[in-house]
Amino acid sequence: MSKSGYSLIAIVALAGATGLWWYQRADAGETTGYRFATLERGNLESTVSATGTLNAVTTVQVGTQVSGLVTEILTDFNKRVKKGQLLARIDPTLLEQAVRDAEASVDRNNAELQQAQRDYDRNKQLFDRQVLTQSEYDAAVYRLTVAKANLKSAQVSLERAQTNLSYTRIYAPIDGVVIERNVDVGQTVAASLSAPQLFLIANDLAQMEILASVDESDIGEIHEGQDVRFNVQPYPSEKFMGKVRQVRLQSATVENVVNYTAVVTVNNESGRLLPGMTATVDFITGAADSALIVPNSALRFRPSTEQLEALRAKATSAKGGEAQGADSPRGGQVAQAS
């Protein structure tokens, strides 16, 4: 065969291959693409998500019932304290003066009582001899009664002054850790309306709690003793566990959404969880072991634009055919006849 014959065969083969390639490209563009996933068995959980704040189970606000200048502070942040331990002192000068004044009042009223008692004893003898009139005797009895009452009132005032003086020494009410200190030496505290907070003591940080805010649509699935999984921002890849201790009945409305507070107890033996941390909480409402796991995407279908247009065209054509058949009874008869 000549060279021209071979060249002609090569050109025809190349043209055929090119045509086949274009045909396959066009055919591939029209077909629908699929993704495949392997079905597996595993554990499934149903959860309700919420957010909350970590707090100590028991916290006590330590305040003062008297006003004055803070002269000494004997503890600081993160310090462990024992019940009855001295934490701070307030300047006692004015209250010491009040105690001395109350003591003087007691002495004075005690002297008046003794004088009233002597007058009464003397008048009683005169009255028994019928030397003293009834009204004079009654006056002596009245003065003795008033003197006794005045002495009792002075004693109460002395006890009050001594109690106020003792309030200048601030003691720890419980064993715990100081997590807040709100005063410094030289600061003046005023207790005119309410006791100002000087310290905040957490009883035991080994046991903590989360106050989680749960939407009313989910609160029906939360119950006491329920397992809880949560994580905190300092350890985003680590999961912690807890249990629901209480679902409080009091609700709170925020932006027209009703929320309830679920109290979750947390074991914090490691001490890594700190008060005030924000926790993202998952309440485990259901679980299934060794279940067949199917990807969520396999349960959804999203048609392409071409499929939607073809479906609309088909629906429009069907509606048009029905309308034409309804408007042409004759055509219907012809179709039956044929």
mmCIF file of C-alpha atoms in Angstrom:
data_model
loop_
_atom_site.group_PDB
_atom_site.id
_atom_site.type_symbol
_atom_site.label_atom_id
_atom_site.label_comp_id
_atom_site.label_asym_id
_atom_site.label_seq_id
_atom_site.Cartn_x
_atom_site.Cartn_y
_atom_site.Cartn_z
ATOM 1 C CA MET A 1 0.000 0.000 0.000
ATOM 2 C CA SER A 2 1.241 3.476 -0.836
ATOM 3 C CA LYS A 3 2.120 6.166 1.670
ATOM 4 C CA SER A 4 -0.987 8.141 0.734
ATOM 5 C CA GLY A 5 -3.158 5.139 1.666
ATOM 6 C CA TYR A 6 -1.578 4.831 5.087
ATOM 7 C CA SER A 7 -2.013 8.535 5.684
ATOM 8 C CA LEU A 8 -5.700 8.345 4.775
ATOM 9 C CA ILE A 9 -6.247 5.462 7.221
ATOM 10 C CA ALA A 10 -4.460 7.383 10.001
ATOM 11 C CA ILE A 11 -6.579 10.484 9.406
ATOM 12 C CA VAL A 12 -9.796 8.449 9.510
ATOM 13 C CA ALA A 13 -8.734 6.721 12.749
ATOM 14 C CA LEU A 14 -7.822 10.023 14.377
ATOM 15 C CA ALA A 15 -11.140 11.558 13.373
ATOM 16 C CA GLY A 16 -12.993 8.559 14.786
ATOM 17 C CA ALA A 17 -11.134 8.726 18.103
ATOM 18 C CA THR A 18 -11.800 12.468 18.397
ATOM 19 C CA GLY A 19 -15.468 11.951 17.709
ATOM 20 C CA LEU A 20 -15.689 9.198 20.270
ATOM 21 C CA TRP A 21 -13.972 11.416 22.891
ATOM 22 C CA TRP A 22 -16.404 14.256 22.290
ATOM 23 C CA TYR A 23 -19.332 11.865 22.458
ATOM 24 C CA GLN A 24 -18.168 10.434 25.756
ATOM 25 C CA ARG A 25 -17.669 13.956 27.195
ATOM 26 C CA ALA A 26 -21.160 15.023 26.212
ATOM 27 C CA ASP A 27 -22.665 11.811 27.531
ATOM 28 C CA ALA A 28 -20.777 12.187 30.842
ATOM 29 C CA GLY A 29 -22.086 15.735 31.256
ATOM 30 C CA GLU A 30 -25.661 14.550 30.988
ATOM 31 C CA THR A 31 -25.380 11.739 33.550
ATOM 32 C CA THR A 32 -25.930 12.367 37.279
ATOM 33 C CA GLY A 33 -22.909 12.044 39.564
ATOM 34 C CA TYR A 34 -23.134 9.960 42.740
ATOM 35 C CA ARG A 35 -21.060 9.749 45.882
ATOM 36 C CA PHE A 36 -20.670 6.464 47.695
ATOM 37 C CA ALA A 37 -20.260 5.862 51.423
ATOM 38 C CA THR A 38 -19.770 2.714 53.448
ATOM 39 C CA LEU A 39 -22.485 1.680 55.916
ATOM 40 C CA GLU A 40 -21.026 1.022 59.347
ATOM 41 C CA ARG A 41 -22.172 -0.033 62.787
ATOM 42 C CA GLY A 42 -21.541 2.170 65.778
ATOM 43 C CA ASN A 43 -23.057 3.950 68.797
ATOM 44 C CA LEU A 44 -25.592 6.747 68.316
ATOM 45 C CA GLU A 45 -26.709 9.412 70.792
ATOM 46 C CA SER A 46 -29.542 11.883 70.922
ATOM 47 C CA THR A 47 -28.595 15.080 72.760
ATOM 48 C CA VAL A 48 -29.962 18.469 73.796
ATOM 49 C CA SER A 49 -27.398 21.264 73.697
ATOM 50 C CA ALA A 50 -27.189 24.214 76.084
ATOM 51 C CA THR A 51 -24.668 26.574 77.614
ATOM 52 C CA GLY A 52 -23.964 27.365 81.232
ATOM 53 C CA THR A 53 -21.444 28.617 83.766
ATOM 54 C CA LEU A 54 -19.328 26.614 86.179
ATOM 55 C CA ASN A 55 -19.676 27.546 89.836
ATOM 56 C CA ALA A 56 -18.743 26.163 93.205
ATOM 57 C CA VAL A 57 -21.560 24.195 94.830
ATOM 58 C CA THR A 58 -21.412 26.299 98.012
ATOM 59 C CA THR A 59 -20.180 29.875 98.088
ATOM 60 C CA VAL A 60 -20.434 32.300 100.998
ATOM 61 C CA GLN A 61 -20.232 36.070 100.718
ATOM 62 C CA VAL A 62 -18.288 37.403 103.692
ATOM 63 C CA GLY A 63 -19.324 40.933 104.581
ATOM 64 C CA THR A 64 -19.235 43.358 107.479
ATOM 65 C CA GLN A 65 -22.036 44.650 109.656
ATOM 66 C CA VAL A 66 -20.154 47.743 110.802
ATOM 67 C CA SER A 67 -18.653 50.666 108.944
ATOM 68 C CA GLY A 68 -15.067 51.718 109.243
ATOM 69 C CA LEU A 69 -11.579 51.767 107.838
ATOM 70 C CA VAL A 70 -9.971 48.462 106.837
ATOM 71 C CA THR A 71 -6.727 48.330 108.814
ATOM 72 C CA GLU A 72 -5.506 44.807 108.067
ATOM 73 C CA ILE A 73 -6.125 42.004 105.545
ATOM 74 C CA LEU A 74 -4.802 38.563 106.450
ATOM 75 C CA THR A 75 -5.740 36.541 103.340
ATOM 76 C CA ASP A 76 -5.722 36.861 99.563
ATOM 77 C CA PHE A 77 -6.997 35.319 96.347
ATOM 78 C CA ASN A 78 -6.793 31.495 96.083
ATOM 79 C CA LYS A 79 -5.840 31.118 99.746
ATOM 80 C CA ARG A 80 -7.348 28.206 101.655
ATOM 81 C CA VAL A 81 -8.947 29.241 104.946
ATOM 82 C CA LYS A 82 -10.433 27.402 107.902
ATOM 83 C CA LYS A 83 -13.693 28.143 109.657
ATOM 84 C CA GLY A 84 -13.091 30.780 112.340
ATOM 85 C CA GLN A 85 -9.850 32.014 110.816
ATOM 86 C CA LEU A 86 -9.286 35.780 111.037
ATOM 87 C CA LEU A 87 -9.461 37.337 107.568
ATOM 88 C CA ALA A 88 -9.418 41.108 108.159
ATOM 89 C CA ARG A 89 -9.740 43.855 110.754
ATOM 90 C CA ILE A 90 -11.671 47.130 110.719
ATOM 91 C CA ASP A 91 -10.574 50.138 112.783
ATOM 92 C CA PRO A 92 -12.267 49.602 116.201
ATOM 93 C CA THR A 93 -11.639 53.065 117.724
ATOM 94 C CA LEU A 94 -15.205 54.400 117.551
ATOM 95 C CA LEU A 95 -16.749 51.118 118.624
ATOM 96 C CA GLU A 96 -14.384 50.789 121.576
ATOM 97 C CA GLN A 97 -15.548 54.242 122.690
ATOM 98 C CA ALA A 98 -19.142 53.088 122.328
ATOM 99 C CA VAL A 99 -18.385 50.117 124.577
ATOM 100 C CA ARG A 100 -16.873 52.333 127.261
ATOM 101 C CA ASP A 101 -19.867 54.654 127.093
ATOM 102 C CA ALA A 102 -22.224 51.709 127.470
ATOM 103 C CA GLU A 103 -20.246 50.432 130.445
ATOM 104 C CA ALA A 104 -20.536 53.851 132.105
ATOM 105 C CA SER A 105 -24.279 53.820 131.479
ATOM 106 C CA VAL A 106 -24.548 50.422 133.153
ATOM 107 C CA ASP A 107 -22.628 51.665 136.211
ATOM 108 C CA ARG A 108 -24.832 54.743 136.446
ATOM 109 C CA ASN A 109 -28.064 52.801 136.197
ATOM 110 C CA ASN A 110 -26.790 50.234 138.662
ATOM 111 C CA ALA A 111 -26.136 53.021 141.194
ATOM 112 C CA GLU A 112 -29.606 54.443 140.596
ATOM 113 C CA LEU A 113 -31.096 51.007 141.142
ATOM 114 C CA GLN A 114 -29.290 50.611 144.461
ATOM 115 C CA GLN A 115 -30.531 54.040 145.575
ATOM 116 C CA ALA A 116 -34.088 53.206 144.501
ATOM 117 C CA GLN A 117 -33.854 49.907 146.389
ATOM 118 C CA ARG A 118 -32.767 51.658 149.606
ATOM 119 C CA ASP A 119 -35.559 54.218 149.256
ATOM 120 C CA TYR A 120 -38.051 51.430 148.723
ATOM 121 C CA ASP A 121 -36.877 49.471 151.785
ATOM 122 C CA ARG A 122 -37.105 52.562 153.978
ATOM 123 C CA ASN A 123 -40.517 53.586 152.649
ATOM 124 C CA LYS A 124 -41.764 50.029 153.041
ATOM 125 C CA GLN A 125 -41.000 50.115 156.755
ATOM 126 C CA LEU A 126 -42.688 53.490 157.132
ATOM 127 C CA PHE A 127 -45.688 52.306 155.167
ATOM 128 C CA ASP A 128 -46.012 49.200 157.374
ATOM 129 C CA ARG A 129 -46.071 51.492 160.427
ATOM 130 C CA GLN A 130 -48.708 53.554 158.651
ATOM 131 C CA VAL A 131 -46.477 56.592 158.763
ATOM 132 C CA LEU A 132 -46.294 56.853 154.933
ATOM 133 C CA THR A 133 -49.275 57.376 152.721
ATOM 134 C CA GLN A 134 -50.255 54.959 149.944
ATOM 135 C CA SER A 135 -49.333 57.379 147.166
ATOM 136 C CA GLU A 136 -45.855 57.942 148.602
ATOM 137 C CA TYR A 137 -45.335 54.210 148.863
ATOM 138 C CA ASP A 138 -46.520 53.674 145.277
ATOM 139 C CA ALA A 139 -44.071 56.322 144.069
ATOM 140 C CA ALA A 140 -41.197 54.431 145.744
ATOM 141 C CA VAL A 141 -42.309 51.196 144.054
ATOM 142 C CA TYR A 142 -42.456 52.973 140.676
ATOM 143 C CA ARG A 143 -38.953 54.434 141.062
ATOM 144 C CA LEU A 144 -37.570 50.972 141.916
ATOM 145 C CA THR A 145 -39.257 49.375 138.882
ATOM 146 C CA VAL A 146 -37.991 52.101 136.540
ATOM 147 C CA ALA A 147 -34.461 51.763 137.916
ATOM 148 C CA LYS A 148 -34.493 48.016 137.240
ATOM 149 C CA ALA A 149 -35.731 48.586 133.680
ATOM 150 C CA ASN A 150 -33.107 51.273 133.051
ATOM 151 C CA LEU A 151 -30.354 48.939 134.216
ATOM 152 C CA LYS A 152 -31.593 46.162 131.934
ATOM 153 C CA SER A 153 -31.691 48.572 128.982
ATOM 154 C CA ALA A 154 -28.163 49.750 129.715
ATOM 155 C CA GLN A 155 -26.959 46.146 129.855
ATOM 156 C CA VAL A 156 -28.549 45.436 126.455
ATOM 157 C CA SER A 157 -26.850 48.538 125.035
ATOM 158 C CA LEU A 158 -23.531 47.303 126.409
ATOM 159 C CA GLU A 159 -24.027 43.885 124.793
ATOM 160 C CA ARG A 160 -24.869 45.570 121.482
ATOM 161 C CA ALA A 161 -21.761 47.736 121.651
ATOM 162 C CA GLN A 162 -19.597 44.712 122.465
ATOM 163 C CA THR A 163 -21.145 42.765 119.571
ATOM 164 C CA ASN A 164 -20.501 45.643 117.163
ATOM 165 C CA LEU A 165 -16.938 45.780 118.401
ATOM 166 C CA SER A 166 -16.521 42.072 117.668
ATOM 167 C CA TYR A 167 -17.748 42.714 114.094
ATOM 168 C CA THR A 168 -14.545 44.673 113.447
ATOM 169 C CA ARG A 169 -12.787 41.307 113.234
ATOM 170 C CA ILE A 170 -13.844 39.414 110.094
ATOM 171 C CA TYR A 171 -13.702 35.621 110.428
ATOM 172 C CA ALA A 172 -14.142 32.866 107.842
ATOM 173 C CA PRO A 173 -17.608 31.291 108.229
ATOM 174 C CA ILE A 174 -16.638 28.030 106.472
ATOM 175 C CA ASP A 175 -13.639 26.037 105.291
ATOM 176 C CA GLY A 176 -12.812 26.863 101.701
ATOM 177 C CA VAL A 177 -10.883 28.866 99.128
ATOM 178 C CA VAL A 178 -10.971 32.641 98.733
ATOM 179 C CA ILE A 179 -12.030 33.290 95.131
ATOM 180 C CA GLU A 180 -12.779 37.007 95.524
ATOM 181 C CA ARG A 181 -11.253 39.813 97.598
ATOM 182 C CA ASN A 182 -13.015 43.124 97.173
ATOM 183 C CA VAL A 183 -11.211 45.389 99.677
ATOM 184 C CA ASP A 184 -7.734 46.721 100.315
ATOM 185 C CA VAL A 185 -6.031 48.096 103.395
ATOM 186 C CA GLY A 186 -7.020 51.740 103.927
ATOM 187 C CA GLN A 187 -10.377 51.352 102.193
ATOM 188 C CA THR A 188 -13.488 52.531 104.040
ATOM 189 C CA VAL A 189 -16.508 50.247 104.033
ATOM 190 C CA ALA A 190 -20.014 51.504 104.775
ATOM 191 C CA ALA A 191 -22.657 49.144 106.137
ATOM 192 C CA SER A 192 -25.510 51.622 106.428
ATOM 193 C CA LEU A 193 -28.028 49.859 104.150
ATOM 194 C CA SER A 194 -26.566 46.405 103.443
ATOM 195 C CA ALA A 195 -23.457 44.491 104.367
ATOM 196 C CA PRO A 196 -20.748 45.126 101.741
ATOM 197 C CA GLN A 197 -19.027 42.007 100.410
ATOM 198 C CA LEU A 198 -15.393 41.779 101.453
ATOM 199 C CA PHE A 199 -14.593 38.193 100.381
ATOM 200 C CA LEU A 200 -16.221 35.348 98.471
ATOM 201 C CA ILE A 201 -15.317 31.884 99.738
ATOM 202 C CA ALA A 202 -16.012 28.651 97.868
ATOM 203 C CA ASN A 203 -16.489 25.696 100.145
ATOM 204 C CA ASP A 204 -15.013 22.900 97.979
ATOM 205 C CA LEU A 205 -13.850 23.254 94.368
ATOM 206 C CA ALA A 206 -13.491 19.474 94.058
ATOM 207 C CA GLN A 207 -17.260 19.414 93.543
ATOM 208 C CA MET A 208 -18.701 22.021 91.202
ATOM 209 C CA GLU A 209 -21.940 22.640 89.342
ATOM 210 C CA ILE A 210 -23.085 24.035 86.010
ATOM 211 C CA LEU A 211 -26.151 26.250 85.785
ATOM 212 C CA ALA A 212 -27.281 25.494 82.232
ATOM 213 C CA SER A 213 -30.045 27.461 80.517
ATOM 214 C CA VAL A 214 -32.355 25.092 78.587
ATOM 215 C CA ASP A 215 -35.033 26.188 76.118
ATOM 216 C CA GLU A 216 -38.622 25.350 77.072
ATOM 217 C CA SER A 217 -38.990 23.200 73.940
ATOM 218 C CA ASP A 218 -36.267 20.864 75.251
ATOM 219 C CA ILE A 219 -36.777 21.007 79.017
ATOM 220 C CA GLY A 220 -39.223 18.081 78.894
ATOM 221 C CA GLU A 221 -36.363 15.760 77.953
ATOM 222 C CA ILE A 222 -34.203 16.788 80.932
ATOM 223 C CA HIS A 223 -34.581 14.902 84.214
ATOM 224 C CA GLU A 224 -32.645 14.284 87.429
ATOM 225 C CA GLY A 225 -29.838 11.738 87.232
ATOM 226 C CA GLN A 226 -29.394 12.222 83.479
ATOM 227 C CA ASP A 227 -25.868 11.904 82.081
ATOM 228 C CA VAL A 228 -24.291 15.093 80.739
ATOM 229 C CA ARG A 229 -21.235 15.647 78.564
ATOM 230 C CA PHE A 230 -19.631 19.079 78.303
ATOM 231 C CA ASN A 231 -16.490 20.886 77.292
ATOM 232 C CA VAL A 232 -14.969 24.232 78.224
ATOM 233 C CA GLN A 233 -12.990 26.705 76.148
ATOM 234 C CA PRO A 234 -9.579 26.156 77.844
ATOM 235 C CA TYR A 235 -9.746 22.449 76.874
ATOM 236 C CA PRO A 236 -11.743 22.391 73.605
ATOM 237 C CA SER A 237 -10.736 18.850 72.621
ATOM 238 C CA GLU A 238 -11.471 17.268 76.014
ATOM 239 C CA LYS A 239 -14.866 16.036 77.175
ATOM 240 C CA PHE A 240 -16.008 16.122 80.814
ATOM 241 C CA MET A 241 -18.938 14.258 82.348
ATOM 242 C CA GLY A 242 -21.581 15.215 84.880
ATOM 243 C CA LYS A 243 -25.127 14.435 86.048
ATOM 244 C CA VAL A 244 -28.301 16.488 86.299
ATOM 245 C CA ARG A 245 -28.993 17.202 89.968
ATOM 246 C CA GLN A 246 -31.990 19.503 89.656
ATOM 247 C CA VAL A 247 -34.320 21.094 87.126
ATOM 248 C CA ARG A 248 -35.490 24.345 88.649
ATOM 249 C CA LEU A 249 -39.127 25.321 88.282
ATOM 250 C CA GLN A 250 -38.421 29.029 88.045
ATOM 251 C CA SER A 251 -38.300 30.239 84.451
ATOM 252 C CA ALA A 252 -36.606 33.236 82.854
ATOM 253 C CA THR A 253 -37.738 34.962 79.661
ATOM 254 C CA VAL A 254 -34.960 36.315 77.438
ATOM 255 C CA GLU A 255 -35.958 37.932 74.124
ATOM 256 C CA ASN A 256 -39.395 36.280 74.289
ATOM 257 C CA VAL A 257 -37.821 32.837 74.787
ATOM 258 C CA VAL A 258 -38.639 30.972 78.003
ATOM 259 C CA ASN A 259 -35.647 29.193 79.554
ATOM 260 C CA TYR A 260 -35.276 26.939 82.575
ATOM 261 C CA THR A 261 -32.168 26.268 84.654
ATOM 262 C CA ALA A 262 -30.782 22.749 84.893
ATOM 263 C CA VAL A 263 -28.199 22.185 87.648
ATOM 264 C CA VAL A 264 -25.442 19.747 86.675
ATOM 265 C CA THR A 265 -23.036 18.342 89.274
ATOM 266 C CA VAL A 266 -19.412 17.963 88.182
ATOM 267 C CA ASN A 267 -16.486 16.117 89.748
ATOM 268 C CA ASN A 268 -13.409 18.372 89.749
ATOM 269 C CA GLU A 269 -10.861 16.347 91.682
ATOM 270 C CA SER A 270 -8.145 17.437 89.241
ATOM 271 C CA GLY A 271 -8.876 21.125 89.920
ATOM 272 C CA ARG A 272 -8.679 22.000 86.225
ATOM 273 C CA LEU A 273 -12.187 23.438 86.105
ATOM 274 C CA LEU A 274 -12.395 26.947 87.525
ATOM 275 C CA PRO A 275 -15.378 29.031 88.654
ATOM 276 C CA GLY A 276 -16.829 31.220 85.924
ATOM 277 C CA MET A 277 -15.805 29.031 82.960
ATOM 278 C CA THR A 278 -18.384 28.790 80.163
ATOM 279 C CA ALA A 279 -19.467 25.213 79.492
ATOM 280 C CA THR A 280 -21.091 23.872 76.325
ATOM 281 C CA VAL A 281 -23.375 21.133 77.613
ATOM 282 C CA ASP A 282 -24.892 18.126 75.830
ATOM 283 C CA PHE A 283 -27.692 16.395 77.738
ATOM 284 C CA ILE A 284 -27.780 12.751 76.586
ATOM 285 C CA THR A 285 -31.483 12.042 76.003
ATOM 286 C CA GLY A 286 -31.129 8.735 74.161
ATOM 287 C CA ALA A 287 -28.528 6.217 72.975
ATOM 288 C CA ALA A 288 -28.316 3.171 70.707
ATOM 289 C CA ASP A 289 -25.435 0.688 70.675
ATOM 290 C CA SER A 290 -24.210 -1.099 67.531
ATOM 291 C CA ALA A 291 -26.651 0.733 65.284
ATOM 292 C CA LEU A 292 -26.416 0.895 61.494
ATOM 293 C CA ILE A 293 -24.938 4.302 60.687
ATOM 294 C CA VAL A 294 -25.951 6.032 57.448
ATOM 295 C CA PRO A 295 -24.582 9.458 56.465
ATOM 296 C CA ASN A 296 -27.144 12.241 56.711
ATOM 297 C CA SER A 297 -26.417 13.242 53.121
ATOM 298 C CA ALA A 298 -27.756 9.858 51.966
ATOM 299 C CA LEU A 299 -31.153 10.711 53.408
ATOM 300 C CA ARG A 300 -31.451 13.951 51.474
ATOM 301 C CA PHE A 301 -31.908 14.648 47.749
ATOM 302 C CA ARG A 302 -31.114 17.985 46.142
ATOM 303 C CA PRO A 303 -32.123 18.094 42.459
ATOM 304 C CA SER A 304 -29.990 20.002 39.967
ATOM 305 C CA THR A 305 -31.210 23.013 38.028
ATOM 306 C CA GLU A 306 -31.649 20.902 34.868
ATOM 307 C CA GLN A 307 -33.720 18.337 36.765
ATOM 308 C CA LEU A 308 -35.965 21.031 38.191
ATOM 309 C CA GLU A 309 -36.499 22.575 34.749
ATOM 310 C CA ALA A 310 -37.282 19.179 33.222
ATOM 311 C CA LEU A 311 -39.737 18.433 36.039
ATOM 312 C CA ARG A 312 -41.470 21.799 35.562
ATOM 313 C CA ALA A 313 -41.665 21.235 31.790
ATOM 314 C CA LYS A 314 -43.135 17.794 32.307
ATOM 315 C CA ALA A 315 -45.692 19.106 34.795
ATOM 316 C CA THR A 316 -46.651 21.966 32.451
ATOM 317 C CA SER A 317 -47.033 19.551 29.527
ATOM 318 C CA ALA A 318 -49.199 17.228 31.586
ATOM 319 C CA LYS A 319 -51.460 20.073 32.735
ATOM 320 C CA GLY A 320 -51.732 21.299 29.129
ATOM 321 C CA GLY A 321 -52.744 17.837 27.889
ATOM 322 C CA GLU A 322 -55.384 17.495 30.587
ATOM 323 C CA ALA A 323 -56.802 20.909 29.755
ATOM 324 C CA GLN A 324 -56.925 20.099 26.032
ATOM 325 C CA GLY A 325 -58.662 16.789 26.666
ATOM 326 C CA ALA A 326 -61.222 18.487 28.898
ATOM 327 C CA ASP A 327 -61.968 21.196 26.317
ATOM 328 C CA SER A 328 -62.259 18.777 23.337
ATOM 329 C CA PRO A 329 -64.934 16.159 24.006
ATOM 330 C CA ARG A 330 -64.960 15.299 20.339
ATOM 331 C CA GLY A 331 -61.311 14.505 20.363
ATOM 332 C CA GLY A 332 -61.965 12.200 23.244
ATOM 333 C CA GLN A 333 -64.586 10.362 21.210
ATOM 334 C CA VAL A 334 -62.192 9.987 18.272
ATOM 335 C CA ALA A 335 -59.518 8.599 20.544
ATOM 336 C CA GLN A 336 -61.945 6.031 21.913
ATOM 337 C CA ALA A 337 -63.065 5.156 18.416
ATOM 338 C CA SER A 338 -59.569 4.589 17.202
#
